[in-house]
Structure formats: structure tokens, C-alpha cells
Coordinates of C-alpha atoms in Angstrom, one line a residue:
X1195 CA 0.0 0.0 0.0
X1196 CA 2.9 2.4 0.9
X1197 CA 4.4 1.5 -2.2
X1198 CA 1.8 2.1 -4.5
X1199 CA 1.3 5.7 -2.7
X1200 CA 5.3 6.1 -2.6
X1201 CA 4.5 5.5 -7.2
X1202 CA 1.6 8.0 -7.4
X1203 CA 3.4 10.8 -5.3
X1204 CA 6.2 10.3 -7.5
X1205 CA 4.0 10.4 -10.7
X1206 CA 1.8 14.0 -9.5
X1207 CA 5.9 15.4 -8.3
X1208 CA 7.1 14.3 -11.8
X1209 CA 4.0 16.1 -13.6
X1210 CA 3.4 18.9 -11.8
X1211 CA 7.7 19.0 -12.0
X1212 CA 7.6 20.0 -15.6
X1213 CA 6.3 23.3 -15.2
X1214 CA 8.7 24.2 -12.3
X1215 CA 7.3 28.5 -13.1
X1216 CA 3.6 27.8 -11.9
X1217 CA 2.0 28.5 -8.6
X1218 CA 0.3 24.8 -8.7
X1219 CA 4.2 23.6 -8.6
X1220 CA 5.2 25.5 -5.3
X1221 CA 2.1 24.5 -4.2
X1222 CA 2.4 21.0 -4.4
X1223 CA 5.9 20.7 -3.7
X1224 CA 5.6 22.4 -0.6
X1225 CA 2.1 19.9 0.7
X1226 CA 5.0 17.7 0.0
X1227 CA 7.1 18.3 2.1
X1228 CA 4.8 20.0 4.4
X1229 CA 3.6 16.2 5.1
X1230 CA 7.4 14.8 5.0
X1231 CA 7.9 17.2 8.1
X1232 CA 5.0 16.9 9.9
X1233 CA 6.8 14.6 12.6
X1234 CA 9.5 17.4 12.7
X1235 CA 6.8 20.0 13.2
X1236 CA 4.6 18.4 15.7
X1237 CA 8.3 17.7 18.0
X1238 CA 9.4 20.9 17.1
X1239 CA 6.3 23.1 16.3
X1240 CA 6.6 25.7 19.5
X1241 CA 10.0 26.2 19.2
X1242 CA 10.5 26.8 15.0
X1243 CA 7.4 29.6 16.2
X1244 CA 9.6 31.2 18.7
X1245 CA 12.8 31.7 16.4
X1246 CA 9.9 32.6 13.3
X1247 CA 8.7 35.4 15.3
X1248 CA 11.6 38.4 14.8
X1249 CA 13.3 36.8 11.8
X1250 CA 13.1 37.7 8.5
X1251 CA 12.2 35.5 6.4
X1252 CA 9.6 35.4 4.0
X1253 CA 7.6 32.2 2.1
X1254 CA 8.4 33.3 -1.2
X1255 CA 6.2 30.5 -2.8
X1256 CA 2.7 31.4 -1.1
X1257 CA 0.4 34.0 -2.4
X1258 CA 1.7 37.2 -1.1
X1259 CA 5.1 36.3 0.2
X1260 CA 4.2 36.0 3.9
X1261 CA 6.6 36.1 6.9
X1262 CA 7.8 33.0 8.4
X1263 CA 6.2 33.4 11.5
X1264 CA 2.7 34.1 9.9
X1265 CA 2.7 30.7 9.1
X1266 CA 4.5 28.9 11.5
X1267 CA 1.6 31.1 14.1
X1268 CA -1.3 28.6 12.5
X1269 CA 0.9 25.4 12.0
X1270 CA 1.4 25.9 15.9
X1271 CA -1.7 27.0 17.3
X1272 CA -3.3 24.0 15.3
X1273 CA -0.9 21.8 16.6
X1274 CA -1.9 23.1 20.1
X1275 CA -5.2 22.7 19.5
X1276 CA -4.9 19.2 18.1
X1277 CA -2.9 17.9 21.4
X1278 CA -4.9 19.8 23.8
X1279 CA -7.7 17.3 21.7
X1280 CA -5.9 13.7 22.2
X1281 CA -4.2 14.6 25.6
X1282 CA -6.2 13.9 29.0
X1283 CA -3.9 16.4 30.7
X1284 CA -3.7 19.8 28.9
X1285 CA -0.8 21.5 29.4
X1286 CA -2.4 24.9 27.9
X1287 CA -2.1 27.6 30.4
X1288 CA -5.2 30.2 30.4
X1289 CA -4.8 33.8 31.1
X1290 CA -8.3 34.9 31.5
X1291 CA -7.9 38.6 31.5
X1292 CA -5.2 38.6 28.2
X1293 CA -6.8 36.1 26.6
X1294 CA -10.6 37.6 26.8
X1295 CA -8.8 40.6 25.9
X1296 CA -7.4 39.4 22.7
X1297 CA -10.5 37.5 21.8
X1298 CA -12.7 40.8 22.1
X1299 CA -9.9 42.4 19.5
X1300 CA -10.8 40.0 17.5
X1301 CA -14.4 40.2 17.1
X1302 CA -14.4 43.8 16.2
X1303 CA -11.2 43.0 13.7
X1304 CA -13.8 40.3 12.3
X1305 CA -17.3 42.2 12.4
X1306 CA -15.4 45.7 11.5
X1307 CA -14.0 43.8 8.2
X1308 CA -17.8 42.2 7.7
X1309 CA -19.1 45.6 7.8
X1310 CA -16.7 47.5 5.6
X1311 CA -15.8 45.3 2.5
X1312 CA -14.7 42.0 3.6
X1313 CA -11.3 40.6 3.8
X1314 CA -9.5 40.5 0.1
X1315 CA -6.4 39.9 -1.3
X1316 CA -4.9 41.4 -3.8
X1317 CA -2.7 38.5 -4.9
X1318 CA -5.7 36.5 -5.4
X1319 CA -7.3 38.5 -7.7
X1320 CA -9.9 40.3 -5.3
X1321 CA -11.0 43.3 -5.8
X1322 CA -10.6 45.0 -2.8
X1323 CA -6.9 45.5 -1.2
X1324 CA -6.1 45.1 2.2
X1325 CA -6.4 41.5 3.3
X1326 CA -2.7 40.9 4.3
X1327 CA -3.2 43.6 7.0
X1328 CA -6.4 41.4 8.7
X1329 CA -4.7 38.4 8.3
X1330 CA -1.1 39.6 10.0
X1331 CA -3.3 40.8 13.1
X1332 CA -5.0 37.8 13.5
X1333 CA -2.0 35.8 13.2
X1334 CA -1.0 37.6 15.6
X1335 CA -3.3 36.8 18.1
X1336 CA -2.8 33.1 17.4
X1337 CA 0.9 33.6 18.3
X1338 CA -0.2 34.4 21.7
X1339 CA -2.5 31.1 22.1
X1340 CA 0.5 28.9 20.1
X1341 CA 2.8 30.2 22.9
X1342 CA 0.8 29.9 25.6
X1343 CA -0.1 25.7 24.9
X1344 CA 2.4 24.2 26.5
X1345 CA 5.5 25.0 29.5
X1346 CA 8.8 26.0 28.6
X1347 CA 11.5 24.4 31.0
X1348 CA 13.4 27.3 33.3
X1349 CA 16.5 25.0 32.5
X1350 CA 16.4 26.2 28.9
X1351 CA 14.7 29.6 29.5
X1352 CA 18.1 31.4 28.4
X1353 CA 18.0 29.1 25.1
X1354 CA 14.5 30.1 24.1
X1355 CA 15.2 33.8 25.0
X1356 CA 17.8 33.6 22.8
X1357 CA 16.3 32.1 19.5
X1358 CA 13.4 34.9 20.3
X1359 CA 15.3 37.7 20.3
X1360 CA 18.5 37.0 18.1
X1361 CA 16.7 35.9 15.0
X1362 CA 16.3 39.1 14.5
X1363 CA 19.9 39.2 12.8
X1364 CA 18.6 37.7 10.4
X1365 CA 18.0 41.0 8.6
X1366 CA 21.3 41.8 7.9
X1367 CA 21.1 39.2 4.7
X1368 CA 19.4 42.1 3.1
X1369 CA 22.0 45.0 3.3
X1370 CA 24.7 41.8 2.4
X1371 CA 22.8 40.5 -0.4
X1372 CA 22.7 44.1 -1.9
X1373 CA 26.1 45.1 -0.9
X1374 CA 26.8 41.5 -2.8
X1375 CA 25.3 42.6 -6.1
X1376 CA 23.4 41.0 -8.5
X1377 CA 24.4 37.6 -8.3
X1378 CA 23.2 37.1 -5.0
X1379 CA 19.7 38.8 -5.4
X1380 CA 18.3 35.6 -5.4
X1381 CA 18.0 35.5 -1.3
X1382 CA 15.8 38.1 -2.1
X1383 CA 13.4 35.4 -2.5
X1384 CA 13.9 34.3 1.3
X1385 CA 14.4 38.1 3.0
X1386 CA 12.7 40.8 2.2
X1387 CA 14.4 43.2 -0.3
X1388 CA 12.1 46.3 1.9
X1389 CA 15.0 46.2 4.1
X1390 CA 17.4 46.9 1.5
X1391 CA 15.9 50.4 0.0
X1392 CA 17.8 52.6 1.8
X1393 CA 20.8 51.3 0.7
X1394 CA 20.0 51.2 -2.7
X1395 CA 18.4 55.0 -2.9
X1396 CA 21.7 55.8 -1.7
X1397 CA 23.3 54.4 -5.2
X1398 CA 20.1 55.8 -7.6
X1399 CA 18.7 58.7 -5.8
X1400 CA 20.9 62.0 -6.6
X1401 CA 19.9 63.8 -3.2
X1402 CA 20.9 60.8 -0.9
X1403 CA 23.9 60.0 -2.8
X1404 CA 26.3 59.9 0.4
X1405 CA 23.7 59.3 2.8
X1406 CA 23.7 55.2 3.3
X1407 CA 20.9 54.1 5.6
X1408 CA 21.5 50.2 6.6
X1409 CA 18.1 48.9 8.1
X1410 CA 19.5 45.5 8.7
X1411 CA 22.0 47.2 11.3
X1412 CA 19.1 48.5 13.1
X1413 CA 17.6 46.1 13.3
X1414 CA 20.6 43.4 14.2
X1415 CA 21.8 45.9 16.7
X1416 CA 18.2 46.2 18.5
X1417 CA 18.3 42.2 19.1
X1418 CA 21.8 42.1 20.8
X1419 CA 20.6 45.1 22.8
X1420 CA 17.7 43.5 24.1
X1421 CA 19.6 39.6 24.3
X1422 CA 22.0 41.4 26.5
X1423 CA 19.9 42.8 28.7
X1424 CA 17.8 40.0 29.2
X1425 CA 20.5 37.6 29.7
X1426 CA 22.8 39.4 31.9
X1427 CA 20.8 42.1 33.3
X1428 CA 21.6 46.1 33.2
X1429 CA 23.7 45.9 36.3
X1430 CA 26.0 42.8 34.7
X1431 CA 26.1 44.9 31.8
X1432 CA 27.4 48.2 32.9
X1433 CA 29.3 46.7 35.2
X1434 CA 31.8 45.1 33.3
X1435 CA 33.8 46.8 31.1
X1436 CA 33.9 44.7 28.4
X1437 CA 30.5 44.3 28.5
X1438 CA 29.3 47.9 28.7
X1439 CA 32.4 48.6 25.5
X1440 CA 30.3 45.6 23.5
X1441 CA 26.8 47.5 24.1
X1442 CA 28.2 50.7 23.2
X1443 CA 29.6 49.9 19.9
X1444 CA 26.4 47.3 18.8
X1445 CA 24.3 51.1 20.0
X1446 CA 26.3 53.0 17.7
X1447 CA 26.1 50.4 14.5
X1448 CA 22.4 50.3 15.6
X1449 CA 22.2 54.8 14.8
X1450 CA 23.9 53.6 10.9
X1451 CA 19.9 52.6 10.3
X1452 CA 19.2 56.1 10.4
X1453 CA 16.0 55.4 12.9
X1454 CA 15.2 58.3 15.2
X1455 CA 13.0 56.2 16.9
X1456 CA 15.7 53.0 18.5
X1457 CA 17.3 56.3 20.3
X1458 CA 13.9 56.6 22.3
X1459 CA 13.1 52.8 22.6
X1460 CA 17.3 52.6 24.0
X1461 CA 16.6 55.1 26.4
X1462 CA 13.0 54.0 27.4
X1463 CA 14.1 50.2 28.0
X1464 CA 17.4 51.6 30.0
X1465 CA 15.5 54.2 32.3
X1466 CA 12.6 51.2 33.2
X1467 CA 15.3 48.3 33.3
X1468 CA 17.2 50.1 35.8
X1469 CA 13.9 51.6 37.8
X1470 CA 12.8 47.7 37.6
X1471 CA 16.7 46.3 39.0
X1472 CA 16.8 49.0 41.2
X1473 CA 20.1 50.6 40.6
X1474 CA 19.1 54.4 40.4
X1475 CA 21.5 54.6 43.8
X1476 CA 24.1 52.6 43.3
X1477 CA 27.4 52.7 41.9
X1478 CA 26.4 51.0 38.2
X1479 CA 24.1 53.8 37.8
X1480 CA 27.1 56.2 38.2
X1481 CA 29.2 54.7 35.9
X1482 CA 26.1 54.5 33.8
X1483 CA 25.8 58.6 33.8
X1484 CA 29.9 59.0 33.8
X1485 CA 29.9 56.7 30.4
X1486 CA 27.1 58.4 29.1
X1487 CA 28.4 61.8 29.7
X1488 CA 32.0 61.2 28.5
X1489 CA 30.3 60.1 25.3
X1490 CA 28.2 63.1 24.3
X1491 CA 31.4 64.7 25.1
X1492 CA 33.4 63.1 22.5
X1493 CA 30.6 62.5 20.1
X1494 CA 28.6 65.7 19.9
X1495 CA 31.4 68.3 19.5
X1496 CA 32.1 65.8 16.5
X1497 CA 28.7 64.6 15.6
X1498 CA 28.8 66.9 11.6
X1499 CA 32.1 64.3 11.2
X1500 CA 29.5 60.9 11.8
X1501 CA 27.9 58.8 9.1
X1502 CA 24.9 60.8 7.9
X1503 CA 22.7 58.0 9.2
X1504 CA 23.6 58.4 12.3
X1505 CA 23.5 62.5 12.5
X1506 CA 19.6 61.2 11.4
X1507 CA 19.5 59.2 14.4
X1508 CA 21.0 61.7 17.0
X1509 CA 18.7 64.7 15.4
X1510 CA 16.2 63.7 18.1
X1511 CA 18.6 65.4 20.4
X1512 CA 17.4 68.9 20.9
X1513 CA 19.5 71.8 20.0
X1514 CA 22.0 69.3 18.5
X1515 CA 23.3 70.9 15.6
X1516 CA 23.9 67.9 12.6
X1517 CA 24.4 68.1 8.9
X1518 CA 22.4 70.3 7.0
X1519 CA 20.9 67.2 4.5
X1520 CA 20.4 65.1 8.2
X1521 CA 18.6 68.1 9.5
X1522 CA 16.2 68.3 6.6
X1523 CA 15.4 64.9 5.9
X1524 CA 14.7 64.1 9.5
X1525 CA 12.5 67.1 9.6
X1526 CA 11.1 66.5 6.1
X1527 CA 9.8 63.4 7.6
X1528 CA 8.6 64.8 10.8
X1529 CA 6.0 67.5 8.7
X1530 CA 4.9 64.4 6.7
X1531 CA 3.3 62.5 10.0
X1532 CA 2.5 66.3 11.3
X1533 CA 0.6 67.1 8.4
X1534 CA -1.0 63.6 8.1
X1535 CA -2.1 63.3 11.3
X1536 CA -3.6 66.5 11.2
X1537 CA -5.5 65.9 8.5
X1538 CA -7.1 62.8 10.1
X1539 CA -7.6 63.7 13.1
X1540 CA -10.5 66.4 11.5
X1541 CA -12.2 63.1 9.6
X1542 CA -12.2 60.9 13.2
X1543 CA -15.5 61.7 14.3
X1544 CA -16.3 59.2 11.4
X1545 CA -14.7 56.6 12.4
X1546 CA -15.6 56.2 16.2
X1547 CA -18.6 53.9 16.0
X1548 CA -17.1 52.0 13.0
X1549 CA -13.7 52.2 12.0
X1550 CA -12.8 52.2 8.7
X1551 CA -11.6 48.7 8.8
X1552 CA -8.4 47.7 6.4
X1553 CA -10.8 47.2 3.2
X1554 CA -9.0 49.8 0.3
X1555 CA -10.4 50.3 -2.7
X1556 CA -7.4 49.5 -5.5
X1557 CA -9.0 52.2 -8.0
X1558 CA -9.1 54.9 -5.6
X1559 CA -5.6 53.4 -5.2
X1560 CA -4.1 54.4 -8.3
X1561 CA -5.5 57.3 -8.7
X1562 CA -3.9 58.6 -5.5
X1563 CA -0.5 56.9 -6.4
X1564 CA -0.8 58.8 -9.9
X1565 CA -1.7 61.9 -8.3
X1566 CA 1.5 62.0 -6.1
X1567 CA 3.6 60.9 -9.1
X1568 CA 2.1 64.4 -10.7
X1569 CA 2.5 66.8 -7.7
X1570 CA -1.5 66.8 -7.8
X1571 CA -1.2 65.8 -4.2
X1572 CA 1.3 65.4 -1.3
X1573 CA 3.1 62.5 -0.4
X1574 CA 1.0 61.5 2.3
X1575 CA -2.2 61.8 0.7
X1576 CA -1.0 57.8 -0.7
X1577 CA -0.6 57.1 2.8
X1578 CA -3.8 57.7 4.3
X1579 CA -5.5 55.7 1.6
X1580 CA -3.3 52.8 2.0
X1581 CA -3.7 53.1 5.9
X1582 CA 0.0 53.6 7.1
X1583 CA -1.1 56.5 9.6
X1584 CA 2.5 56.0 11.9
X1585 CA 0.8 56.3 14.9
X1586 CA 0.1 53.6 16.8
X1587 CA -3.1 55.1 18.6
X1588 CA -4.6 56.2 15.3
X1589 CA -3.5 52.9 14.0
X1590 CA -6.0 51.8 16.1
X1591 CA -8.9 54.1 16.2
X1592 CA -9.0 54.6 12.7
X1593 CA -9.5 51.1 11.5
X1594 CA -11.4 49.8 14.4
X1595 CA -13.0 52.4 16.2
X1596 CA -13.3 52.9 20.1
X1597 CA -14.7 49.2 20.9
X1598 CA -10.8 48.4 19.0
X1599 CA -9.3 51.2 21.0
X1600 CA -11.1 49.5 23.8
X1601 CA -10.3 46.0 23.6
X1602 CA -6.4 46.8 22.4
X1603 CA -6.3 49.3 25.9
X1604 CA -7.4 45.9 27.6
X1605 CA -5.2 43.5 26.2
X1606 CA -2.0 46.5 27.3
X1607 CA -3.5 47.0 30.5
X1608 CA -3.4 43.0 31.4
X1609 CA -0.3 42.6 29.6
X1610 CA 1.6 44.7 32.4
X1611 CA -0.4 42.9 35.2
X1612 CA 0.8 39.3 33.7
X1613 CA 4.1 40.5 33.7
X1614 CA 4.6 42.7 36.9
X1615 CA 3.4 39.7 38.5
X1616 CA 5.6 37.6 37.1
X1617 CA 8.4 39.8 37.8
X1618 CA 7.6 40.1 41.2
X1619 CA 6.5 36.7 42.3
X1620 CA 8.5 34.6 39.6
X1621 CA 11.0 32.3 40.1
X1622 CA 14.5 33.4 41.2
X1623 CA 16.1 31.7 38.2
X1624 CA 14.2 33.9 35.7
X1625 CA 14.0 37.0 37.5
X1626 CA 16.7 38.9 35.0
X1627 CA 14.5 37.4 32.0
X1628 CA 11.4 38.6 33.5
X1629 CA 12.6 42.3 34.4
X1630 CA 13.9 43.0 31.1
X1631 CA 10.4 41.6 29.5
X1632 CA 8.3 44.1 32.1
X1633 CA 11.0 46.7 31.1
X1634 CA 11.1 45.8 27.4
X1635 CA 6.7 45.5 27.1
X1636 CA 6.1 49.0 29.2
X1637 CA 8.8 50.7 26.6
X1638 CA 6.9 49.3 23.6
X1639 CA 3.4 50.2 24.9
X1640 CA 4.9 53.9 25.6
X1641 CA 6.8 54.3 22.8
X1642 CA 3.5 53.0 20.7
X1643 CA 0.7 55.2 22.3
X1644 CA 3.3 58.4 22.1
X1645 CA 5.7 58.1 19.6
X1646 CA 5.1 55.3 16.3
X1647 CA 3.4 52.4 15.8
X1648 CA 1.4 50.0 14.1
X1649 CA -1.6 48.0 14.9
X1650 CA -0.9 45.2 12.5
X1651 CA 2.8 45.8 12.6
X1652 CA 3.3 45.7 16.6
X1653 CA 0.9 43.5 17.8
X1654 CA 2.9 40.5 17.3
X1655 CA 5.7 41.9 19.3
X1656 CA 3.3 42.4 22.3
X1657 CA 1.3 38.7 22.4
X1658 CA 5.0 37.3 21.9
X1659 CA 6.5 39.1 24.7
X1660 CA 3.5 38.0 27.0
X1661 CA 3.2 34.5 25.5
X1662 CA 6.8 34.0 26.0
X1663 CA 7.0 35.1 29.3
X1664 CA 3.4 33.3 30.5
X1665 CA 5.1 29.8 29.1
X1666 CA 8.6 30.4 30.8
X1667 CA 6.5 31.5 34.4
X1668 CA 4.0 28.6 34.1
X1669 CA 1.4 31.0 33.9
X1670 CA 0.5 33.9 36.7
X1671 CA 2.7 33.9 39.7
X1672 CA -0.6 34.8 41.9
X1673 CA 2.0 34.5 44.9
X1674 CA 5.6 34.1 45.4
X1675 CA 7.5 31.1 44.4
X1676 CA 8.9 28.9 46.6
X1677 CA 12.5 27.7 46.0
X1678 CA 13.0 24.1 46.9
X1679 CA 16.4 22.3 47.3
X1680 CA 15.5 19.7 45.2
X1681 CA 12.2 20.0 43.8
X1682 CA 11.6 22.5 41.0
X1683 CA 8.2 24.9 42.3
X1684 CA 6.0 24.8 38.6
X1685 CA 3.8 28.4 39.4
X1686 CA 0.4 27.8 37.7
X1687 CA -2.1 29.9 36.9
X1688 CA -4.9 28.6 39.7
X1689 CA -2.6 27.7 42.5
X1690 CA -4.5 24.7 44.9
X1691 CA -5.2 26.5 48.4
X1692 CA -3.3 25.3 51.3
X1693 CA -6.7 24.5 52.5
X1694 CA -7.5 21.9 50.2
X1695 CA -4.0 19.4 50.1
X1696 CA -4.8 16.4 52.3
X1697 CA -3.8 16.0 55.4
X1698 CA -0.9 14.0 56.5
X1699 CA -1.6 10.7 57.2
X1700 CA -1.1 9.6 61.0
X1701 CA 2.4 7.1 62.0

């Protein structure tokens, strides 16, 4: 019988094999193999979802070209759910207040796209755009119940940490694969050329000829920082020297991106790490403020003789006096969200009973994207059509009104109760991972609701940080943690009262 399938598997490969261009070929291939690795996937399923979720790597053989983690989000979750099916024991561990939470976002993501042109996609021929944005939130929210399905051992916390947060270097095959040249665009087909653009307006744009942006650095440098710091802690960091030399350079290769915006998510995620560890009196602190200071004294006397990018990057400084072209296209940039947002905040009224949803219609599309092409219309004109507001609380409101504004307030609000618990009660062997996650989730929310974000965008940052740190924790840590000798304490989410163990029986 296995034979006979083994022949026909081989005769639809060798068919569908001699048109290697079509979609049906990818397609087929990859069921393939899909079922060839399903005993890989169902061992392996939670962890592949983990390292999916910051690295950059797209499925360049399904219909728009999604991330990784997009898929690896419903290969996991119904894996979970599949488990949770055939095991007596589950070993899911429920939330109530994030999980409610998410699942109210989700309703009004679902009956806001019912109500205001349905979910399409425009690499399937539909003829309304916008269906990769709906579908990246709610995979989003399945990343959190994927996480969440099963316990993470604390003797391989660090591991897990570390796939989490360091896949993120996988950007930098982007800037190398351009900086490469042409023979290598191929592993375009694997990560995303977006990250790339910078670097190549640099080479084709006149204006920007000398100014070389390199997103993947940003990027790269933003996962060390935060693997650092959850691994050793700010007060291990800063207080060795080699250490605090190794964060300072990976901050300054981070600033080549260009990115105002990792200067205020540094300096948020420092100033609450070391609130969280404490050390605002002691002597790292000092040596925190004396490296600091010694710095700006070297650097900004200096700063016109930096990289462009980074004169960008340090703009945010006030009364810091960079390169003229750094000064204008950072402030270039700033009108362009001032102007936007000003503009939509006169047309929000409308949208506070029922958003506007992600539904965009492709003719109105053009015409806007031909209109800027002319000078008919500024730049940003595009953007408010196509729904990239850069703001993360009109990114929000806009789309799905105030029961969205709502729900996404509730899931943030939850969010830091999960994990100031967890920080406080947790177990003493993840009590460095589970500061820098409070530290690292409060800096997202604040830099989200004040400075940029995205709903779509961000959202899996924030159910991966919570799911992560609910499946390292074992859930809530209601009450502190007992430390055994030789027993490992397993915190769950309903602790059993002292009340109800039995009693001892008599000698």
C-alpha cells in the first residue's frame, strides 16, 4: 500500500515538476514536504514559532510572500489545539484577563472587516486590497495562544530567550545580499528586499547619494541590545567593562539605520530596566551617567564628522546641531506624519462607531498613487489611503473604532499585570528574564501610544512578549515562588489552596 502511494506521489511530483514556473508547482511541492515534516513539526512546532517570530524570512512560494512566522503562528496553534484534543492532561495555560482581551480584538477586527468590505487579497485577484493587514493581526493573536499551549522548562529559559530575540539578525542578509550585487539577489526570494531600500536610494537617488541608511543594522543591533539585557541584566552589563564597551559599539552600529526612533526605545528600556533592578542609587548607575556623559562629550562636538545615518539618528537630540541634509530629511519626515495626522484627526469623528476597517479600494488606489507621481497631491495623501497613519493610537482608532481602542487598551492594561506579576513573584532563576520583559513590554506600549506604531505591525511583538513570558512562568505567579532544594516549584495559573492538600496521614 505504501508502495503504491510512494508511485503516485512520484508520478503528480514528476507532472506537476515539468512546469517548475507555476504557482500549482510551489504549491504541491511544498504539501510535499509540508507532510514529510509533519513529525518534525509536531516535536518541534513551538520552538521553530519562537525563532519565526523576529526573523526575517519570507515564504516566497505562497500567495503574497508571507513572513515565516505568519505561518509557523497557524501550524502551531493547530498543533496546540490538536494535542490539547488527544491529551487527557492539557498543558495549555489560560490567562483569562489577556486572553478575553485578545478575543474581544478579534471580534471587532472580524465584524469591522464584515461591515466595511470583507477581507481580500490582492494577490488573489480580489477586488478589494487590504487582506494581508487582517490576516497579519490575526496571526498575531494566534501567536499568543500557540505560545501559551504548553510549558517552557526554566532549564532552557536562556536558550528560548535567545532564539526569540537574536533571530532578528537575520535582517542583515538584506543590506549583504545588496552590498553583494546582482548575483546574489536571489535570497531576495527568502528576506525581504524592503530592508534593502535605503541602501540602494543611496546608489540611484541624486539627493541621498552619500547618505547610506542600513536597516539591517538597526535592526541586528536592536536584538543584541535587548539579548544582552535580558541575559545578563543592566547591572551585569554596565558593570563590566567589556561588556558595557560591547553594548556601546552594537548602540552605535544600531544609529547607521538612520532610525530616530531605537534612540527613544534605548533610552526608554534603559530608564525602566534600571527603575525595575533598582540601581538608580548605586554605583552602576554612576558609571552609567559617567559613560554616558563622556560620550556626548566626545561625540557631539564631532557629531557633523558621523555617518549621515547616524546625524539622522542623534537629530532627536534637541539643540543638536547635525548636517544640514540630516537636518532636513529628518524634519522632512517629521511635517509628513504632522501634516498627516492633522488631517485625520478632522475626519475621526467618522470613524468612532465604526472604523474604517483595512478594506481599500485599489481604484481609488491608483488614482492617488498617480496623483502623487504628478505633484496633484502630497506625499501622504498615498498614505492615508493605504492606511500607514504611523501612529500607533490612530492605527488603532481609525480602522477599528473605540470598541478596538477599547479591547487593544485591555489587552496592554493585562499585559503589564501578567508581567509585573511575574516579575515580582516569579521564580529566582528567571527574575533577569522577567525584568527585562516588564522593562522591554512597558517601553513598547509607551513608545506605541506616544511616539510610532502600528496596529498590524506591533501586535505580534506584544502577544510574543506575554506568551513567552506566560510559558517560561508557568502562567500567573498569583504568589511568590517557593525555591526548593531539590524539587523544582512549577507556578500555575490557579494555585491549589493550602486549604484543600490532604492532610498528613497519622504514623
Amino acid at each position: 500500500m505504501f508502495y503504491g502511494l510512494s508511485l503516485l506521489m512520484a508520478v503528480v511530483l514528476g507532472f506537476v515538476l515539468a512546469t517548475p514556473s507555476e504557482f500549482l508547482t510551489f504549491l504541491v511541492v511544498a504539501a510535499v514536504l509540508m507532510m514529510l515534516f509533519t513529525p518534525l513539526l509536531l516535536r518541534w512546532h513551538h520552538a521553530l514559532l519562537i525563532f519565526s517570530i523576529k526573523a526575517t524570512l519570507m515564504i516566497f512560494f505562497l500567495p503574497g510572500q508571507p513572513y515565516l512566522w505568519m505561518l509557523m503562528a497557524v501550524l502551531s496553534f493547530g498543533f496546540a489545539v490538536l494535542r490539547r484534543a488527544l491529551e487527557k492532561e492539557s498543558t495549555y495555560l489560560h490567562v483569562p484577563p489577556v486572553a478575553y482581551a485578545l478575543i474581544a480584538l478579534t471580534l471587532v477586527v472580524l465584524i469591522t472587516a464584515k461591515l466595511t468590505g470583507g477581507i481580500g487579497f490582492r494577490v488573489l485577484g480580489s477586488g478589494v486590497y487590504g487582506g494581508k493587514r487582517y490576516y497579519t493581526t490575526l496571526a498575531a493573536v494566534l501567536v499568543y495562544f500557540a505560545l501559551v499551549s504548553q510549558r517552557i522548562p526554566a532549564s532552557r529559559a536562556g536558550f528560548f530567550v535567545g532564539i526569540f530575540f537574536l533571530s532578528e539578525l537575520t535582517a542583515l542578509f538584506s543590506n549583504v545580499a545588496y552590498l553583494l550585487g546582482p548575483k546574489y539577489w536571489f535570497l531576495y526570494a527568502i528576506f525581504p528586499p524592503d530592508l534593502a531600500m535605503h541602501q540602494a536610494a543611496s546608489d540611484y537617488i541624486l539627493t541621498e547619494t552619500h547618505f547610506v541608511r542600513v536597516t539591517g543594522l538597526s535592526w541586528a543591533g536592536h536584538a543584541v541590545f535587548c539579548y544582552m539585557l535580558a541575559r545578563y541584566g543592566a547591572k551585569e552589563v554596565f558593570g563590566h567593562p567589556w561588556r558595557l564597551l560591547f553594548i556601546l559599539v552594537v548602540m552605535g552600529l544600531t544609529l547607521l539605520g538612520g532610525f530616530r526612533t531605537y534612540v527613544i526605545l534605548f533610552g526608554l528600556i534603559l530608564l525602566i530596566q534600571f527603575k525595575l533592578e533598582r540601581l538608580y542609587r548605586s554605583k552602576i548607575f554612576l558609571i552609567f551617567v559617567v559613560v554616558t556623559a563622556l560620550t556626548a562629550m566626545v561625540v557631539l562636538p564631532n557629531v557633523q564628522r558621523l555617518p549621515l545615518a547616524v546625524q539622522r539618528s542623534l537629530s532627536i537630540i534637541p539643540g543638536l546641531k547635525v548636517a544640514p541634509a540630516a537636518a532636513f530629511n529628518a524634519q522632512t519626515s517629521s511635517e509628513w506624519r504632522l501634516s498627516m495626522w492633522k488631517l485625520l484627526l478632522a475626519e475621526l469623528p467618522n470613524h468612532l462607531l465604526l472604523g474604517k476597517g483595512y478594506a481599500v479600494d485599489p481604484t481609488e488606489m491608483y488614482l492617488m498613487e498617480q496623483s502623487v507621481l504628478r505633484g496633484l497631491a502630497p506625499t501622504y495623501e498615498f498614505a492615508l489611503i493605504a492606511g500607514d497613519y504611523h501612529n500607533g493610537p490612530l492605527s488603532v482608532i481609525v480602522p477599528f473604532g473605540i470598541w478596538g481602542a477599547a479591547a487593544f487598551l485591555w489587552f496592554c492594561i493585562a499585559g503589564l499585570w501578567v508581567l509585573y506579576k511575574n516579575w515580582k513573584n516569579g521564580p529566582a532563576e528567571l527574575k533577569l528574564i522577567n525584568t527585562f520583559f516588564l522593562a522591554y513590554f512597558t517601553a513598547r506600549v509607551i513608545f506605541f501610544m506616544v511616539f510610532f506604531g502600528t496596529l498590524n505591525g506591533d501586535l505580534v511583538v506584544f502577544t510574543a512578549i506575554l506568551g513567552l513570558n506566560i510559558s517560561l512562568n508557568g502562567g500567573v505567579c498569583r504568589e511568590p515562588v517557593k525555591q526548593m532544594a531539590s524539587v523544582e516549584t512549577t507556578p500555575l495559573e490557579e494555585q491549589t489552596p493550602p486549604a484543600a492538600l490532604p492532610a498528613p496521614a497519622n504514623p
